[in-house]
Short mmCIF file of C-alpha atoms and ligand atoms in Angstrom, two decimals:
data_model
loop_
_atom_site.label_atom_id
_atom_site.label_comp_id
_atom_site.label_asym_id
_atom_site.label_seq_id
_atom_site.Cartn_x
_atom_site.Cartn_y
_atom_site.Cartn_z
CA MET A 1 212.76 -129.13 -103.60
CA ILE A 2 210.09 -129.98 -101.12
CA PHE A 3 207.70 -127.45 -99.62
CA ARG A 4 204.28 -127.35 -97.99
CA ALA A 5 200.98 -126.73 -99.55
CA ALA A 6 197.32 -126.83 -98.97
CA VAL A 7 195.89 -129.71 -101.03
CA LEU A 8 192.27 -130.29 -101.91
CA ASN A 9 191.98 -134.10 -102.16
CA LYS A 10 188.08 -134.36 -102.49
CA VAL A 11 185.30 -131.88 -103.16
CA ASN A 12 183.42 -130.49 -99.86
CA GLU A 13 186.34 -131.89 -97.60
CA PRO A 14 188.87 -129.92 -95.68
CA MET A 15 192.17 -129.36 -97.43
CA THR A 16 195.23 -131.16 -96.16
CA LEU A 17 198.59 -129.40 -95.54
CA ASP A 18 201.06 -131.73 -97.19
CA THR A 19 204.81 -131.72 -98.12
CA LEU A 20 205.12 -131.83 -101.97
CA GLU A 21 208.00 -132.17 -104.30
CA MET A 22 208.59 -129.62 -107.04
CA ALA A 23 210.05 -130.51 -110.26
CA THR A 24 213.28 -128.77 -111.67
CA LEU A 25 212.50 -125.51 -113.71
CA ALA A 26 211.77 -125.83 -117.56
CA PRO A 27 213.53 -123.15 -119.63
CA THR A 28 210.52 -120.67 -119.42
CA ASP A 29 209.65 -121.30 -115.86
CA VAL A 30 209.90 -119.03 -112.82
CA LEU A 31 210.02 -120.36 -109.23
CA VAL A 32 208.26 -118.10 -106.83
CA ARG A 33 208.62 -118.25 -102.93
CA ILE A 34 204.90 -117.12 -102.07
CA LYS A 35 204.56 -114.36 -99.37
CA ALA A 36 200.82 -113.68 -99.62
CA SER A 37 197.94 -115.38 -101.15
CA GLY A 38 194.31 -114.35 -101.08
CA LEU A 39 191.23 -116.39 -100.64
CA CYS A 40 189.00 -115.81 -103.82
CA HIS A 41 185.39 -116.99 -104.45
CA THR A 42 186.55 -118.97 -107.35
CA ASP A 43 188.57 -121.15 -105.13
CA LEU A 44 185.41 -121.80 -103.08
CA GLU A 45 183.64 -122.98 -106.21
CA VAL A 46 186.24 -125.64 -106.80
CA ILE A 47 186.09 -126.76 -103.00
CA GLN A 48 182.34 -126.92 -103.16
CA GLY A 49 182.28 -128.70 -106.63
CA SER A 50 180.36 -126.21 -108.77
CA LEU A 51 183.60 -125.73 -110.79
CA ALA A 52 185.12 -129.06 -111.48
CA TYR A 53 189.02 -129.60 -111.59
CA PRO A 54 190.94 -132.54 -111.41
CA LEU A 55 192.11 -133.56 -108.00
CA PRO A 56 194.18 -133.51 -105.98
CA ILE A 57 195.01 -129.88 -106.63
CA VAL A 58 196.56 -126.73 -105.14
CA LEU A 59 194.17 -123.80 -105.20
CA GLY A 60 195.00 -120.21 -104.91
CA HIS A 61 195.39 -117.82 -107.69
CA GLU A 62 195.89 -114.43 -106.05
CA GLY A 63 199.33 -114.36 -105.15
CA ALA A 64 202.53 -112.28 -104.55
CA GLY A 65 206.10 -113.33 -103.69
CA ILE A 66 209.66 -113.28 -104.42
CA VAL A 67 211.41 -114.82 -107.48
CA GLU A 68 213.74 -117.58 -106.17
CA ALA A 69 214.96 -118.83 -109.55
CA VAL A 70 214.33 -118.70 -113.15
CA GLY A 71 214.58 -121.04 -116.18
CA SER A 72 217.35 -120.57 -118.81
CA GLU A 73 215.12 -118.66 -121.38
CA VAL A 74 213.40 -116.31 -118.83
CA THR A 75 214.06 -112.72 -119.43
CA GLN A 76 211.38 -110.55 -117.90
CA VAL A 77 212.08 -111.29 -114.40
CA LYS A 78 214.96 -112.25 -112.23
CA GLY A 79 215.84 -113.74 -108.88
CA GLY A 80 214.81 -111.33 -105.88
CA ASP A 81 212.07 -109.55 -107.94
CA HIS A 82 208.95 -108.92 -106.14
CA VAL A 83 206.06 -110.35 -108.34
CA ILE A 84 202.39 -110.50 -108.45
CA LEU A 85 201.19 -113.69 -110.23
CA SER A 86 198.63 -113.61 -113.06
CA TRP A 87 196.11 -116.35 -113.31
CA ASN A 88 195.96 -115.92 -117.00
CA PRO A 89 199.46 -116.60 -118.37
CA HIS A 90 199.42 -116.69 -122.14
CA CYS A 91 201.58 -117.86 -124.87
CA GLY A 92 201.61 -114.48 -126.99
CA HIS A 93 201.33 -116.01 -130.42
CA CYS A 94 198.31 -118.25 -130.63
CA PHE A 95 194.97 -117.43 -132.66
CA TYR A 96 193.59 -115.43 -129.82
CA CYS A 97 196.79 -113.93 -128.55
CA GLU A 98 197.28 -112.64 -132.15
CA ARG A 99 193.71 -111.04 -131.84
CA ASP A 100 194.54 -109.31 -128.49
CA LEU A 101 192.38 -111.72 -126.51
CA PRO A 102 195.02 -113.16 -124.18
CA ILE A 103 192.16 -114.32 -121.72
CA LEU A 104 191.24 -116.94 -124.56
CA CYS A 105 194.95 -118.02 -125.12
CA GLU A 106 194.75 -121.48 -126.58
CA PRO A 107 197.63 -123.27 -124.64
CA PHE A 108 196.00 -121.79 -121.47
CA SER A 109 192.44 -122.70 -122.39
CA ARG A 110 193.55 -126.35 -123.30
CA ASN A 111 195.71 -126.91 -120.23
CA GLN A 112 194.19 -124.65 -117.44
CA PRO A 113 190.95 -126.76 -116.97
CA LYS A 114 193.18 -129.81 -116.72
CA GLY A 115 195.08 -128.44 -113.81
CA LEU A 116 198.47 -128.35 -115.82
CA LEU A 117 200.84 -125.55 -116.97
CA LEU A 118 200.84 -124.12 -120.51
CA ASP A 119 203.21 -126.95 -121.65
CA GLY A 120 200.56 -129.66 -120.50
CA LYS A 121 202.65 -130.83 -117.51
CA SER A 122 202.34 -130.73 -113.76
CA ARG A 123 205.37 -129.51 -111.61
CA MET A 124 204.13 -130.84 -108.30
CA ARG A 125 204.07 -134.54 -106.82
CA ARG A 126 202.93 -135.89 -103.55
CA ALA A 127 204.78 -139.05 -102.64
CA GLY A 128 205.15 -139.82 -106.38
CA GLU A 129 201.62 -138.82 -107.30
CA GLN A 130 200.83 -135.90 -109.56
CA VAL A 131 199.38 -133.00 -108.07
CA HIS A 132 197.45 -130.45 -110.03
CA HIS A 133 198.03 -126.61 -110.40
CA TYR A 134 194.93 -124.26 -110.12
CA SER A 135 194.71 -121.81 -112.86
CA VAL A 136 198.45 -121.99 -113.53
CA THR A 137 199.05 -120.35 -110.19
CA SER A 138 198.59 -122.69 -107.08
CA THR A 139 199.36 -119.96 -104.57
CA HIS A 140 198.12 -121.49 -101.32
CA ALA A 141 201.72 -123.06 -101.12
CA GLU A 142 205.24 -121.91 -99.83
CA TYR A 143 206.37 -122.18 -103.30
CA THR A 144 205.10 -122.33 -106.81
CA ILE A 145 206.10 -122.57 -110.54
CA VAL A 146 204.52 -120.46 -113.05
CA PRO A 147 205.24 -119.56 -116.91
CA GLU A 148 207.19 -116.30 -117.31
CA SER A 149 204.03 -114.55 -118.47
CA GLY A 150 202.38 -115.19 -115.10
CA ALA A 151 205.12 -113.64 -112.92
CA ILE A 152 204.83 -109.82 -113.03
CA ALA A 153 207.39 -107.59 -111.49
CA VAL A 154 206.13 -104.73 -109.42
CA PRO A 155 207.64 -102.09 -107.13
CA LYS A 156 209.06 -103.21 -103.91
CA ASP A 157 207.49 -100.51 -101.86
CA ILE A 158 204.06 -102.35 -101.77
CA PRO A 159 203.47 -105.07 -98.90
CA PHE A 160 202.87 -108.49 -100.17
CA ASP A 161 199.38 -108.68 -98.56
CA ARG A 162 198.17 -105.54 -100.41
CA ALA A 163 200.13 -106.81 -103.55
CA CYS A 164 198.42 -110.23 -103.61
CA VAL A 165 194.89 -109.01 -103.98
CA ILE A 166 195.69 -107.05 -107.11
CA GLY A 167 196.26 -110.54 -108.96
CA CYS A 168 192.53 -111.44 -109.07
CA GLY A 169 189.93 -109.22 -107.33
CA VAL A 170 191.33 -105.89 -107.86
CA MET A 171 192.33 -106.32 -111.48
CA THR A 172 189.28 -107.73 -112.37
CA GLY A 173 187.05 -104.83 -110.79
CA VAL A 174 189.17 -101.87 -111.42
CA GLY A 175 189.86 -103.39 -115.07
CA ALA A 176 186.33 -103.95 -115.90
CA ALA A 177 185.68 -100.16 -115.33
CA VAL A 178 188.86 -98.70 -116.74
CA ARG A 179 189.85 -101.07 -119.29
CA LYS A 180 186.87 -103.23 -120.45
CA ALA A 181 184.29 -100.52 -120.30
CA ARG A 182 186.78 -97.45 -120.62
CA VAL A 183 184.18 -95.53 -118.37
CA GLU A 184 184.01 -91.96 -119.59
CA ALA A 185 184.43 -89.01 -117.18
CA GLY A 186 181.18 -87.63 -116.01
CA SER A 187 179.04 -90.72 -116.97
CA ASN A 188 176.73 -92.66 -114.68
CA VAL A 189 177.73 -96.06 -113.41
CA VAL A 190 175.61 -98.61 -111.50
CA VAL A 191 177.53 -101.58 -109.82
CA ILE A 192 175.30 -104.47 -108.67
CA GLY A 193 176.89 -106.67 -106.15
CA CYS A 194 179.53 -104.93 -103.93
CA GLY A 195 181.66 -107.94 -102.72
CA ALA A 196 185.64 -107.91 -103.59
CA VAL A 197 185.13 -107.51 -107.25
CA GLY A 198 182.16 -105.12 -107.12
CA LEU A 199 183.96 -102.73 -104.61
CA ASN A 200 186.82 -102.60 -107.06
CA VAL A 201 184.41 -101.68 -109.88
CA LEU A 202 183.48 -98.80 -107.85
CA GLN A 203 187.12 -97.99 -107.28
CA GLY A 204 187.71 -98.09 -111.20
CA ALA A 205 184.69 -95.83 -111.71
CA LYS A 206 186.15 -93.24 -109.36
CA LEU A 207 189.58 -93.52 -110.99
CA SER A 208 187.65 -92.77 -114.37
CA ASP A 209 186.05 -89.70 -112.70
CA ALA A 210 182.53 -91.00 -113.30
CA GLY A 211 179.48 -88.69 -112.25
CA LYS A 212 177.25 -90.81 -110.24
CA ILE A 213 178.41 -94.05 -109.00
CA ILE A 214 175.51 -96.09 -107.81
CA ALA A 215 176.00 -99.33 -105.67
CA VAL A 216 173.30 -101.76 -105.61
CA ASP A 217 173.30 -104.28 -102.66
CA VAL A 218 171.40 -105.72 -99.92
CA GLY A 219 171.68 -104.16 -96.39
CA LYS A 220 172.99 -101.08 -94.78
CA ALA A 221 176.40 -102.64 -93.92
CA ARG A 222 177.30 -103.47 -97.45
CA LEU A 223 176.07 -100.27 -98.85
CA ASP A 224 178.17 -98.24 -96.23
CA ARG A 225 181.15 -100.38 -97.20
CA ALA A 226 180.48 -99.40 -100.80
CA ALA A 227 180.43 -95.68 -100.18
CA GLN A 228 183.83 -96.06 -98.58
CA PHE A 229 185.19 -97.51 -101.87
CA GLY A 230 183.55 -94.65 -104.01
CA ALA A 231 179.88 -95.07 -104.30
CA THR A 232 178.08 -91.69 -104.50
CA HIS A 233 174.53 -93.14 -104.27
CA SER A 234 173.20 -96.56 -102.98
CA VAL A 235 170.23 -98.69 -103.86
CA ASP A 236 169.07 -101.33 -101.37
CA GLY A 237 167.97 -104.38 -103.38
CA THR A 238 165.68 -105.49 -100.40
CA ALA A 239 163.34 -102.66 -101.11
CA GLY A 240 162.21 -104.65 -104.22
CA ASN A 241 162.02 -101.68 -106.66
CA ALA A 242 165.90 -101.42 -107.41
CA LEU A 243 165.09 -100.60 -111.10
CA ASP A 244 162.85 -97.74 -110.12
CA GLN A 245 165.32 -96.45 -107.76
CA ILE A 246 168.09 -96.56 -110.56
CA LYS A 247 165.93 -94.97 -113.02
CA ALA A 248 165.10 -92.21 -110.52
CA LEU A 249 168.85 -91.57 -110.17
CA THR A 250 169.54 -91.54 -113.72
CA ASP A 251 166.79 -89.10 -115.34
CA GLY A 252 164.66 -92.08 -115.99
CA ARG A 253 166.91 -93.10 -118.65
CA GLY A 254 169.09 -95.84 -117.07
CA ALA A 255 172.84 -95.76 -116.37
CA ASP A 256 175.52 -95.16 -118.96
CA TYR A 257 177.45 -98.32 -117.64
CA VAL A 258 175.87 -101.17 -115.60
CA PHE A 259 178.36 -103.81 -114.12
CA GLU A 260 176.99 -107.14 -112.67
CA ALA A 261 179.09 -108.49 -110.06
CA ALA A 262 176.63 -110.39 -107.86
CA GLY A 263 176.36 -113.68 -109.97
CA ASN A 264 172.80 -114.19 -109.75
CA LYS A 265 169.99 -114.79 -112.58
CA SER A 266 167.95 -111.75 -111.15
CA THR A 267 170.76 -109.44 -111.37
CA PHE A 268 171.81 -110.43 -114.73
CA ARG A 269 168.24 -109.41 -115.77
CA LEU A 270 168.37 -106.26 -113.79
CA SER A 271 171.83 -105.29 -115.44
CA VAL A 272 170.23 -104.98 -118.88
CA GLU A 273 166.97 -103.41 -117.67
CA ALA A 274 169.17 -100.72 -115.83
CA VAL A 275 171.29 -99.50 -118.49
CA ARG A 276 170.24 -96.73 -120.77
CA PRO A 277 169.65 -97.23 -124.64
CA GLY A 278 173.18 -97.27 -126.25
CA GLY A 279 174.87 -98.01 -122.82
CA GLN A 280 177.10 -100.69 -121.91
CA VAL A 281 176.59 -103.70 -119.60
CA VAL A 282 179.65 -105.52 -118.30
CA TRP A 283 178.96 -109.22 -116.74
CA LEU A 284 181.55 -110.14 -114.11
CA GLY A 285 179.44 -112.33 -111.83
CA LYS A 286 178.91 -116.03 -112.57
CA ILE A 287 176.43 -118.91 -112.13
CA LYS A 288 176.59 -122.56 -112.97
CA VAL A 289 177.57 -122.99 -116.72
CA SER A 290 174.82 -125.28 -117.29
CA GLU A 291 172.00 -122.85 -116.14
CA GLU A 292 169.89 -120.77 -118.38
CA VAL A 293 169.04 -117.19 -117.83
CA SER A 294 165.93 -115.36 -119.41
CA PHE A 295 165.52 -111.86 -120.42
CA ARG A 296 162.58 -109.72 -121.44
CA TRP A 297 163.38 -108.98 -125.20
CA GLY A 298 162.61 -105.40 -124.82
CA SER A 299 165.42 -104.99 -122.23
CA LEU A 300 168.02 -106.03 -124.84
CA MET A 301 166.91 -103.58 -127.52
CA GLY A 302 167.97 -99.99 -127.96
CA GLU A 303 171.67 -100.76 -129.26
CA LYS A 304 172.88 -101.82 -125.92
CA ARG A 305 176.38 -103.41 -125.59
CA VAL A 306 176.57 -106.48 -123.28
CA VAL A 307 179.95 -107.79 -122.71
CA ARG A 308 181.36 -110.49 -120.41
CA SER A 309 184.61 -110.03 -118.74
CA SER A 310 186.67 -112.66 -116.46
CA TYR A 311 189.62 -110.54 -115.72
CA GLY A 312 188.96 -106.92 -116.56
CA ASP A 313 190.77 -106.97 -119.93
CA ALA A 314 193.91 -107.39 -117.82
CA ARG A 315 197.29 -107.13 -119.54
CA PRO A 316 199.21 -107.96 -116.42
CA ARG A 317 202.63 -106.58 -117.37
CA ARG A 318 200.95 -103.21 -118.18
CA ASP A 319 198.32 -103.26 -115.46
CA PHE A 320 199.82 -104.63 -112.31
CA PRO A 321 202.60 -102.02 -112.01
CA TRP A 322 199.92 -99.33 -112.85
CA ILE A 323 197.59 -100.42 -110.04
CA VAL A 324 200.35 -100.67 -107.65
CA ASN A 325 201.32 -97.16 -108.49
CA GLU A 326 197.62 -95.85 -108.09
CA TYR A 327 197.81 -97.45 -104.38
CA LEU A 328 201.10 -95.93 -103.61
CA LYS A 329 199.78 -92.43 -104.91
CA GLY A 330 196.85 -92.95 -102.41
CA ARG A 331 194.39 -93.10 -105.22
CA LEU A 332 193.17 -96.73 -104.56
CA LYS A 333 192.25 -98.48 -101.59
CA LEU A 334 193.85 -101.99 -100.89
CA ASP A 335 194.60 -101.75 -97.02
CA GLU A 336 190.62 -101.70 -96.41
CA LEU A 337 190.12 -104.76 -98.53
CA ILE A 338 192.06 -107.10 -96.32
CA THR A 339 189.63 -107.94 -93.44
CA ASN A 340 191.64 -111.00 -92.11
CA ARG A 341 195.11 -112.53 -92.32
CA ILE A 342 195.69 -116.01 -91.44
CA ARG A 343 198.26 -118.73 -91.48
CA LEU A 344 198.31 -121.65 -94.01
CA GLU A 345 197.23 -123.97 -91.02
CA ASP A 346 194.14 -122.03 -90.76
CA ILE A 347 193.07 -122.10 -94.63
CA ASN A 348 190.00 -124.42 -94.03
CA GLU A 349 188.47 -122.06 -91.51
CA GLY A 350 189.33 -119.11 -93.77
CA PHE A 351 187.31 -120.71 -96.69
CA ALA A 352 184.36 -121.49 -94.23
CA SER A 353 184.32 -117.76 -93.27
CA LEU A 354 184.21 -116.89 -97.16
CA ALA A 355 181.31 -119.33 -97.69
CA ARG A 356 179.45 -117.51 -94.82
CA GLY A 357 180.02 -114.22 -96.64
CA GLU A 358 182.07 -112.71 -93.97
CA GLY A 359 184.51 -109.73 -94.66
CA ILE A 360 186.17 -108.78 -97.89
CA ARG A 361 189.31 -110.68 -98.28
CA THR A 362 191.28 -113.16 -96.21
CA VAL A 363 194.93 -113.31 -97.01
CA VAL A 364 197.23 -116.33 -96.14
CA MET A 365 200.56 -114.80 -95.02
CA PHE A 366 203.74 -116.75 -95.23
CA ASP A 367 207.07 -116.06 -93.31
ZN1 ZN B 1 189.81 -115.09 -108.14
ZN1 ZN B 2 198.13 -117.73 -126.75
#
């Protein structure tokens, strides 16, 4: 079959809208007609070259759509199901999957950076040339093929645009609080950086019935937005004494949990300074993998736990339907996360807007 997709051919150049050919389905493949696809910061890292992937590639890893067809061995989804895609499909039986760390799944870790599906192959071609998959999802396209473990059926009551954002930003943020850190009711939480992921950490802390939920960001507009998503207190980083303000709000002790979602050397340092002895830090932000970060040794003492999380400890088949239901029950905000809807034709302008730091989420809508 043929379909249209946004293809990144060269770093820092506009994507082209091209007609691609899709291979026939392997036994464990799922063909999905994409209905909505979110523009995430990680796509932008590939476009700008700070995250290197083989080109040409179809980006997009935050998608929702309808199952069009399934391979002969697929049992978990069927034609007509509404699905949210997981950018971390996993084999279920490798060293890490057996140790309950699907995020480190070996076939995933081996093939994802090569722009291939878990079996080490691409399903997409452009005039005979191989086109790469981004994070085994490639959702900035009319159709995609994903492995069975990457297609998660969800209730049909949720609109596709609201559904797609669950696939990356919402799962990562809400999951960091609820699944990774397991925030205790009544505890104090600090969230540094209130973009799409940080706002969802705030929502996760609220779902966990945290006590003080302290948002740290720069400027009134971003802090007001954080309050809308569950922050009970705010700290403006521009004042220069963020740590003092956090300490003042936490009886001088520091917070029980600190989430870093800004992706900055200085905020990684702040995160360990701002947590109380025995507390937990979760790092969600990123800087270039080759960069070094230094810490004051004393800030790491005191039985602190520091963990990194890329996907909020996601178990997509458990968590996507749970998050959808929290939304349908009115306990989680998704409508407010989507600040712009565009056509696939306008995707380059969409990413330019993301690079300028505008809005929360832009979603590409397909008919
Ligand atoms: Zn993402
Ligand atoms: Zn595995």
